[in-house]
mmCIF file of C-alpha atoms in Angstrom:
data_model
loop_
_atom_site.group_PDB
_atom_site.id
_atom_site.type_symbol
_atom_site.label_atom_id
_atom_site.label_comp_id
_atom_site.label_asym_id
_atom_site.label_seq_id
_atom_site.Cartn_x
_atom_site.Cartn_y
_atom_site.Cartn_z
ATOM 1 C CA UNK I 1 8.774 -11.857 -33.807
ATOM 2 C CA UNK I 2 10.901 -9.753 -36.412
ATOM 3 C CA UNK I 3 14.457 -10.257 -36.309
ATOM 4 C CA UNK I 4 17.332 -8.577 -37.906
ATOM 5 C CA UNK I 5 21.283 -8.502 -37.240
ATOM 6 C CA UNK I 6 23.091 -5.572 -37.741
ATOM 7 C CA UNK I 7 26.431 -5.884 -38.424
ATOM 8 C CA UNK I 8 28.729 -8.704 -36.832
ATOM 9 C CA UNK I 9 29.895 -7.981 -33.469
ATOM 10 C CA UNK I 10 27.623 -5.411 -33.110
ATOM 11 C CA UNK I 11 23.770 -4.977 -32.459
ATOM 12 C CA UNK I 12 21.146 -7.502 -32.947
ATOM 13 C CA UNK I 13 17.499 -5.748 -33.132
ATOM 14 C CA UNK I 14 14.439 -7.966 -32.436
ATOM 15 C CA UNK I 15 10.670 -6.469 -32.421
ATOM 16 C CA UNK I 16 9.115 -3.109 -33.396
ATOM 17 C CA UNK I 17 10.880 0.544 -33.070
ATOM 18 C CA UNK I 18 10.390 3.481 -31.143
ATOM 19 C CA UNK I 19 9.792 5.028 -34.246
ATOM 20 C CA UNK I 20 7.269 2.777 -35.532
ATOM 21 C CA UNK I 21 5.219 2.231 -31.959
ATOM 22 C CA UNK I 22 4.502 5.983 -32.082
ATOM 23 C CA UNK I 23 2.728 5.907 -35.657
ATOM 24 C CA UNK I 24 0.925 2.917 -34.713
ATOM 25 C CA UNK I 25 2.914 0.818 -36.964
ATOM 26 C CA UNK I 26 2.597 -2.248 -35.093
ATOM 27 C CA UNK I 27 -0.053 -5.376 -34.361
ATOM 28 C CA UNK I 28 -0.879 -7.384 -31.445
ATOM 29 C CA UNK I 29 -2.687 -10.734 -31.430
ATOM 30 C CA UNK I 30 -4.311 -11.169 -27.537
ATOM 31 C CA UNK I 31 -4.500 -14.957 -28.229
ATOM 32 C CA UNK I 32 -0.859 -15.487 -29.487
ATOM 33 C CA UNK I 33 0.363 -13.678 -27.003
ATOM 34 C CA UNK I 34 -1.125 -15.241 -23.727
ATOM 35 C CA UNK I 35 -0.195 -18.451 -25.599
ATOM 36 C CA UNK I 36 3.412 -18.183 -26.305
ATOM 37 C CA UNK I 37 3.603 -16.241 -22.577
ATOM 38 C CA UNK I 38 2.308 -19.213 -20.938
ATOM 39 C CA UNK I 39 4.749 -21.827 -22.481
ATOM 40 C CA UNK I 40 7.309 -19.013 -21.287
ATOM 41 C CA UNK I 41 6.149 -19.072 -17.787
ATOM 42 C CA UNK I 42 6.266 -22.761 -17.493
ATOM 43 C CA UNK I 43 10.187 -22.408 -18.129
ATOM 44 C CA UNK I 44 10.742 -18.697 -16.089
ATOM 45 C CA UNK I 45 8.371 -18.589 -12.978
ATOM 46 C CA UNK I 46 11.018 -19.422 -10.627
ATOM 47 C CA UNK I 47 13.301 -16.548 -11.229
ATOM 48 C CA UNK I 48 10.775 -14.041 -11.255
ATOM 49 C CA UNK I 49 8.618 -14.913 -8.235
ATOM 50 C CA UNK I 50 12.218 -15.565 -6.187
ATOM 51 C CA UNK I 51 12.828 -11.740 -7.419
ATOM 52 C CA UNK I 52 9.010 -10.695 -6.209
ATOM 53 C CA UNK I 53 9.366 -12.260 -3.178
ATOM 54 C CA UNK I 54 12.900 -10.238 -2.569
ATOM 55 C CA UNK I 55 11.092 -6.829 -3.964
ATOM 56 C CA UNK I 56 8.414 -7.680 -1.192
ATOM 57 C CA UNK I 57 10.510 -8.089 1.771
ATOM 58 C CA UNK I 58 12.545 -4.810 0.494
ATOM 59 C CA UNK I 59 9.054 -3.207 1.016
ATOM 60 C CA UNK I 60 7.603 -4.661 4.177
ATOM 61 C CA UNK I 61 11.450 -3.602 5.624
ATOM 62 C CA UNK I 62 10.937 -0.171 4.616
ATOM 63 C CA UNK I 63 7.508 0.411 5.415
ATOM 64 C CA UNK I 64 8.292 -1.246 8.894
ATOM 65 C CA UNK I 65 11.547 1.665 9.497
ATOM 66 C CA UNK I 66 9.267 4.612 8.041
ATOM 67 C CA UNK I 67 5.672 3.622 9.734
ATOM 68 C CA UNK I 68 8.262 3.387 13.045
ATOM 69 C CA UNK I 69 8.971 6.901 12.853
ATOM 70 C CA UNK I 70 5.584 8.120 11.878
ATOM 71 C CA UNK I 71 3.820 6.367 15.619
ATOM 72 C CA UNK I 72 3.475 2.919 14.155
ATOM 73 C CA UNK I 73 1.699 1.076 10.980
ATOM 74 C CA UNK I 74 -1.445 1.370 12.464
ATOM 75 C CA UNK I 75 -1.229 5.311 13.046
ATOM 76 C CA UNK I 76 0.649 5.535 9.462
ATOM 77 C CA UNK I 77 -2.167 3.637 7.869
ATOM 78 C CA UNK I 78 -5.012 5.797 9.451
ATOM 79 C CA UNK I 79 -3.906 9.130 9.301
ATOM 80 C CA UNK I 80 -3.768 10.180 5.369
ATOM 81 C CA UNK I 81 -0.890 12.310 5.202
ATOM 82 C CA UNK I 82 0.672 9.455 6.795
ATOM 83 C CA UNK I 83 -0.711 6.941 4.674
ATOM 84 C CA UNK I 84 0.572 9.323 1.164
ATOM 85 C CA UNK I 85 3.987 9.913 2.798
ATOM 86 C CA UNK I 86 4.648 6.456 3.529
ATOM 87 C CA UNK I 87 3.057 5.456 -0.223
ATOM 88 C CA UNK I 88 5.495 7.281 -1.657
ATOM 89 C CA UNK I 89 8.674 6.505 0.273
ATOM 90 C CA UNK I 90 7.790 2.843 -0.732
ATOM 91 C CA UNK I 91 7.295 3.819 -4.784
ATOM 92 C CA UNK I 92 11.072 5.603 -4.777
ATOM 93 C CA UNK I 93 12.558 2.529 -2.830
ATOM 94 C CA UNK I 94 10.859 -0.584 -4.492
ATOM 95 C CA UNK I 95 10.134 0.248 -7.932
ATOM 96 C CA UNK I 96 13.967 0.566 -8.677
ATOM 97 C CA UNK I 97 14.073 -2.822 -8.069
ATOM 98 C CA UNK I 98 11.214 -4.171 -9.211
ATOM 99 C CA UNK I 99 12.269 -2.688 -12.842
ATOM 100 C CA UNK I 100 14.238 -5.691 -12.813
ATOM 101 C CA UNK I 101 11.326 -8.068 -12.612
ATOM 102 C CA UNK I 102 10.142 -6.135 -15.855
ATOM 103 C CA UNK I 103 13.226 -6.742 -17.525
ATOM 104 C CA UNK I 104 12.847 -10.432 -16.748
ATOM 105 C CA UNK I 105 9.715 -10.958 -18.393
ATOM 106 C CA UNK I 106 11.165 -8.754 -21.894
ATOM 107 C CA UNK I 107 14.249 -10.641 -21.932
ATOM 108 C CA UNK I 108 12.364 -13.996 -21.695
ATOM 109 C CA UNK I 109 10.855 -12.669 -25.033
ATOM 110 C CA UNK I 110 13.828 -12.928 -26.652
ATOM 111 C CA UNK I 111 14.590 -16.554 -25.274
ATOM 112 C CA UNK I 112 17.009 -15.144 -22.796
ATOM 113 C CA UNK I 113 17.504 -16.920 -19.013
ATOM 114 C CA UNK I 114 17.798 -14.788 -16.236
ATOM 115 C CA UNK I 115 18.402 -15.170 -12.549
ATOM 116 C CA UNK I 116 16.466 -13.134 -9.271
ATOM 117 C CA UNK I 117 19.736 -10.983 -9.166
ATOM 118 C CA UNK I 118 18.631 -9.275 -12.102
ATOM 119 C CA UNK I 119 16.684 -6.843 -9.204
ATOM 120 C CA UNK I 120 19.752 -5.350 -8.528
ATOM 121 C CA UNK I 121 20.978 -4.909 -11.811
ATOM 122 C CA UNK I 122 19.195 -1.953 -12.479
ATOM 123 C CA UNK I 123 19.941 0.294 -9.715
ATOM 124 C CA UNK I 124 22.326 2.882 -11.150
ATOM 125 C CA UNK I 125 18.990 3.939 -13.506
ATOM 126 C CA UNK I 126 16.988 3.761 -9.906
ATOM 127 C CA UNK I 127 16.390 7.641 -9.747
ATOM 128 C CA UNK I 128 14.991 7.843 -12.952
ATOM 129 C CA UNK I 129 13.323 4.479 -12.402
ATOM 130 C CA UNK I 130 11.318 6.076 -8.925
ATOM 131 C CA UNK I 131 10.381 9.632 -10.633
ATOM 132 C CA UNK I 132 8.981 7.616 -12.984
ATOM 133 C CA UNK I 133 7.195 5.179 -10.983
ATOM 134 C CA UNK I 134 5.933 8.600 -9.502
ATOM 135 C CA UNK I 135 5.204 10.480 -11.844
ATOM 136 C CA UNK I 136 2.705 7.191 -13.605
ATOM 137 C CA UNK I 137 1.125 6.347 -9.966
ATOM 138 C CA UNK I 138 0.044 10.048 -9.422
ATOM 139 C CA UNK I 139 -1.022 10.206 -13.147
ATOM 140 C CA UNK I 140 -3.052 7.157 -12.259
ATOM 141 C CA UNK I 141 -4.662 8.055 -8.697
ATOM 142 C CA UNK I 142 -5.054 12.081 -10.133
ATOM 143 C CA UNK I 143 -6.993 9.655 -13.179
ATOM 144 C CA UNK I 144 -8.749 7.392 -10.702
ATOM 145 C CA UNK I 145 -9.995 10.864 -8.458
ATOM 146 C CA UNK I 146 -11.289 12.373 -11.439
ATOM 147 C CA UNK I 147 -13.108 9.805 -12.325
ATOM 148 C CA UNK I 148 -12.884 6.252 -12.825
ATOM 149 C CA UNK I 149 -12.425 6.036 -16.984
ATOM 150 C CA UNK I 150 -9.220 8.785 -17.148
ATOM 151 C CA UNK I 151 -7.168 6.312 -14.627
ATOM 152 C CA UNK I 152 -7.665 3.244 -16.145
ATOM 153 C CA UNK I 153 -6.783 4.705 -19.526
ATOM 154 C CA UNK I 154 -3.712 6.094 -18.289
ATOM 155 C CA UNK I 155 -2.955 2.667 -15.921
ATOM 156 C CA UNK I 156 -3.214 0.707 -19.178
ATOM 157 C CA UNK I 157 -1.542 3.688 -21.336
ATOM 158 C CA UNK I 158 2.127 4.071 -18.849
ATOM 159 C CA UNK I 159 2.406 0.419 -17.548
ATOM 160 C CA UNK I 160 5.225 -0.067 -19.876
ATOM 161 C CA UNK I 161 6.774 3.341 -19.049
ATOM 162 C CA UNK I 162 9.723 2.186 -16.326
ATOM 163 C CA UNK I 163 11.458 -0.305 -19.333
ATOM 164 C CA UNK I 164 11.398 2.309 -21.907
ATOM 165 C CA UNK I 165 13.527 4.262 -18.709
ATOM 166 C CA UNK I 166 16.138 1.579 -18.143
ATOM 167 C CA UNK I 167 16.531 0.131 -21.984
ATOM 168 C CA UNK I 168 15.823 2.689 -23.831
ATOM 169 C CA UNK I 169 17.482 4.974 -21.592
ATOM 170 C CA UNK I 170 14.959 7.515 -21.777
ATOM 171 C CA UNK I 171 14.219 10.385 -19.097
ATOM 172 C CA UNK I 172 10.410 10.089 -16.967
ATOM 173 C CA UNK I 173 8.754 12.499 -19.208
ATOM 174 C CA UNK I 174 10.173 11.425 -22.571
ATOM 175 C CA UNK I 175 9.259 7.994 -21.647
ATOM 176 C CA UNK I 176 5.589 8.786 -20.795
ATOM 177 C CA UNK I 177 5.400 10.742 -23.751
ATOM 178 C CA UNK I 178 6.258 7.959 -25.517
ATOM 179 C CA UNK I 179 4.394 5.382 -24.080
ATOM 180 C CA UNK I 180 1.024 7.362 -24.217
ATOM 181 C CA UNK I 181 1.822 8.248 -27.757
ATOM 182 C CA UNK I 182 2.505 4.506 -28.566
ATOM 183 C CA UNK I 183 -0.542 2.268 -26.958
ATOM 184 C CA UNK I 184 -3.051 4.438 -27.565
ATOM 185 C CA UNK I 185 -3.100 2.539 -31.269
ATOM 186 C CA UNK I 186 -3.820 -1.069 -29.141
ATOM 187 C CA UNK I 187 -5.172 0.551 -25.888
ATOM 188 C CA UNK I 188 -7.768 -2.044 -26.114
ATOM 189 C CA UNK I 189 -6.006 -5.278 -26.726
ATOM 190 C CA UNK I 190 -3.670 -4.384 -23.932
ATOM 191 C CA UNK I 191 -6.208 -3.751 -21.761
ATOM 192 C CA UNK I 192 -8.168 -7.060 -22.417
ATOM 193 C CA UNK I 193 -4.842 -8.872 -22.073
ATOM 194 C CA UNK I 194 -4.524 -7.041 -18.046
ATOM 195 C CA UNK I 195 -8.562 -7.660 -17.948
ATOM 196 C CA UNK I 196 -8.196 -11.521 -18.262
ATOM 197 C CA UNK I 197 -4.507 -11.726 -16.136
ATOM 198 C CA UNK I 198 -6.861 -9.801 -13.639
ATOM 199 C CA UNK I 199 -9.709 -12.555 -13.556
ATOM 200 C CA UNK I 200 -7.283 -14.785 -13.222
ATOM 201 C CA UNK I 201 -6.459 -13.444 -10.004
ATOM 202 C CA UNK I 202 -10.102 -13.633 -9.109
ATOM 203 C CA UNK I 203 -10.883 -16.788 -9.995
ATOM 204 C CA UNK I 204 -8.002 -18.071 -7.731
ATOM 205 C CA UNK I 205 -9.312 -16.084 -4.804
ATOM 206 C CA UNK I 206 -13.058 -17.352 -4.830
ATOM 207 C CA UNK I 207 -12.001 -20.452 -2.608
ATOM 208 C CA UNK I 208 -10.429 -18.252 -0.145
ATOM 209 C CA UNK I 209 -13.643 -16.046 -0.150
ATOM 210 C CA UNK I 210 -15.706 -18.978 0.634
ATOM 211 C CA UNK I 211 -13.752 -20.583 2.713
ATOM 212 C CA UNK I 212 -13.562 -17.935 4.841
ATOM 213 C CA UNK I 213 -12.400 -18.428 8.354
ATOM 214 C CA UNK I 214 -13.307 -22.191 8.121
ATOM 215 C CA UNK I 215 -10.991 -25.297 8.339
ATOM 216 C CA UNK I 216 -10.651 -25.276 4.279
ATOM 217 C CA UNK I 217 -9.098 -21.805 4.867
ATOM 218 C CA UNK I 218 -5.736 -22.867 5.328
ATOM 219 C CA UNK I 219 -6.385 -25.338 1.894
ATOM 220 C CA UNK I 220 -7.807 -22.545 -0.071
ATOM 221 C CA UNK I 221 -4.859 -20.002 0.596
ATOM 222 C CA UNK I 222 -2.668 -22.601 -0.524
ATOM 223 C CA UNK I 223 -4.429 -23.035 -3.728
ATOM 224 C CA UNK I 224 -4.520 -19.209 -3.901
ATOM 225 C CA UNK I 225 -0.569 -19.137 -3.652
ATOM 226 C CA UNK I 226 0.115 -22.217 -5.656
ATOM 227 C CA UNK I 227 -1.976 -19.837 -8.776
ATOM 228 C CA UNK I 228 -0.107 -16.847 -8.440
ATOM 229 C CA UNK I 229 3.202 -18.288 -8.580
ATOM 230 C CA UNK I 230 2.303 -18.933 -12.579
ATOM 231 C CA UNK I 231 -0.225 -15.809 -12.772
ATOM 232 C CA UNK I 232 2.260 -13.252 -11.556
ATOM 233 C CA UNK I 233 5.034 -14.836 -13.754
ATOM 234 C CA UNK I 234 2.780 -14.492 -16.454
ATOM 235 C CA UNK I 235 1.694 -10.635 -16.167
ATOM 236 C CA UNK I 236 5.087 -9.852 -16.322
ATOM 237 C CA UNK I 237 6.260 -12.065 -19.321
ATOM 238 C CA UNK I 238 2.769 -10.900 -21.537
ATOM 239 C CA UNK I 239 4.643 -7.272 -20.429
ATOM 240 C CA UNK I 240 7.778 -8.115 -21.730
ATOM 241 C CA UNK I 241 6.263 -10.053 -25.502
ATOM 242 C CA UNK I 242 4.156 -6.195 -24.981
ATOM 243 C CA UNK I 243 7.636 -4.264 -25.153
ATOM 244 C CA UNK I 244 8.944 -6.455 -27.385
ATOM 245 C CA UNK I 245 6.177 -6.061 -30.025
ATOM 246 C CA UNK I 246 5.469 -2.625 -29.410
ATOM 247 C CA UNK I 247 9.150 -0.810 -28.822
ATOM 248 C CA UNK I 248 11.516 -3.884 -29.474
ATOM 249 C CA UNK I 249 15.135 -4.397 -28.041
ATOM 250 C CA UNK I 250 18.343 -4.503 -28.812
ATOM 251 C CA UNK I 251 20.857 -6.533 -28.000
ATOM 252 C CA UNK I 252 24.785 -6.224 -27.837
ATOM 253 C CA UNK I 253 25.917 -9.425 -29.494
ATOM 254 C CA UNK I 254 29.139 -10.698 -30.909
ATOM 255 C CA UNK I 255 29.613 -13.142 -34.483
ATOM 256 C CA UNK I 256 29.679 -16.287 -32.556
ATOM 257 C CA UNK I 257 26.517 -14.956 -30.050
ATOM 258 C CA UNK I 258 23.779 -14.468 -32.708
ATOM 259 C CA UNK I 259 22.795 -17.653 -32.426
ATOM 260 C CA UNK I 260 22.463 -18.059 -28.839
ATOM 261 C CA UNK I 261 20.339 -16.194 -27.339
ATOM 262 C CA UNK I 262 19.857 -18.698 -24.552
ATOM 263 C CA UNK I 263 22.289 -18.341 -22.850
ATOM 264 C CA UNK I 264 21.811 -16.652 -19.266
ATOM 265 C CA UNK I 265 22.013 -13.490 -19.123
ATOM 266 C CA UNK I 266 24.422 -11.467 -16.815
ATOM 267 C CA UNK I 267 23.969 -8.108 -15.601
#
């Protein structure tokens, strides 16, 4: 991790650049990164599954009040036009605060604490934040229609689209731009890091297959839980160490700050 300090009482920039993502100027290492992810997960799973479990019941509450005024979830869920409406009512409502849980996971990358209210600490960017979340899901399922190849591309390609909105301040298009322009140098290591995070997954849910409606079902959900409380924490700090090597941060910092960049930080 590069790190430079600007000026005292100014700026302190850590990672790659804008500048340099787009021209490929960068390098990831798949191994270093799931390693030094992991030991951050072991110190940052609790805030960022408390904040997933908050971005969840956002989203069950609003699919509950829209699917109510379409006939019901069943109806909602059967009837396609139904089905996309309620889709994207979700994406504009819950992606504005599930930025947040991004942001956790790139300022863990800089040895910064955070805290499940970081959800809300996004929310004045939220408009930009839900065109963009959008704009990348219709990119993906327009992708996925086509055929198969096109959406995972672009899934792997704009997955780090919605920080370059909120910390770069960036508008949806400029930020896809940018992101397309930028992993398309790495597309592969990125997608072999998602590729193993995604077996991961699997793995944990083979006891639940098997168990199946038996008595172990109750044990093997458990064990299924107990996993993704470290594997989602994990997906989104190997995003953050992603942003950090690829587009880097900065930091507002003053002289007697620059060395502590553990302390907690406070939206």
């Amino acid at each position: 991790m590069e790190e430079n300090s600007v000026e005292k009482n100014s700026v302190v920039k850590i990672g790659g650049s804008v500048d340099e993502a787009v021209k490929g100027e960068y390098s990831l290492d798949v191994k270093a990164i799931l390693k030094e992810a992991w030991q951050i997960t072991l110190k940052s799973r609790m805030a960022i599954n408390l904040g997933l479990l908050a971005c969840l019941l956002i989203g069950m509450l609003v699919s509950m009040l829209v699917s109510s005024q379409l006939g019901g979830i069943e109806v909602a869920i059967q009837d396609q036009q139904s089905a996309t409406l309620l889709n994207i009512i979700v994406t504009l409502v819950v992606y504005p605060f599930i930025v947040g849980i991004e942001m956790m996971g790139i300022f863990h990358s800089v040895g910064l604490k955070t805290q499940p209210k970081l959800i809300f600490a996004f929310l004045k960017r939220g408009s930009w934040v839900a065109i963009s979340a959008l704009l990348t899901s219709t990119l993906v399922t327009i992708g996925l229609t086509l055929f198969y190849l096109p959406g995972i591309f672009l899934a792997v390609a704009l997955s780090l689209v919605l920080p370059l909105v909120v910390e770069k301040k960036m508008s949806p298009m400029k930020a896809i731009a940018v992101s397309l322009q930028a992993t398309r140098f790495q597309w592969f290591k990125i997608f072999a890091l998602y590729i193993i995070l995604a077996l991961a997954v699997m793995v944990a849910a083979v006891p639940v297959a098997a168990a199946g409606a038996s008595e172990l079902g109750f044990i093997a959900i458990a064990f299924f839980l107990f996993c993704l409380a470290y594997i989602a924490p994990l997906f989104y700090n190997v995003k953050g160490i992603l942003y950090r090597e690829i587009f880097g941060l900065q930091l507002h910092t003053s002289a007697d700050q620059n060395s502590t960049l553990n302390d907690t930080f406070s939206a």
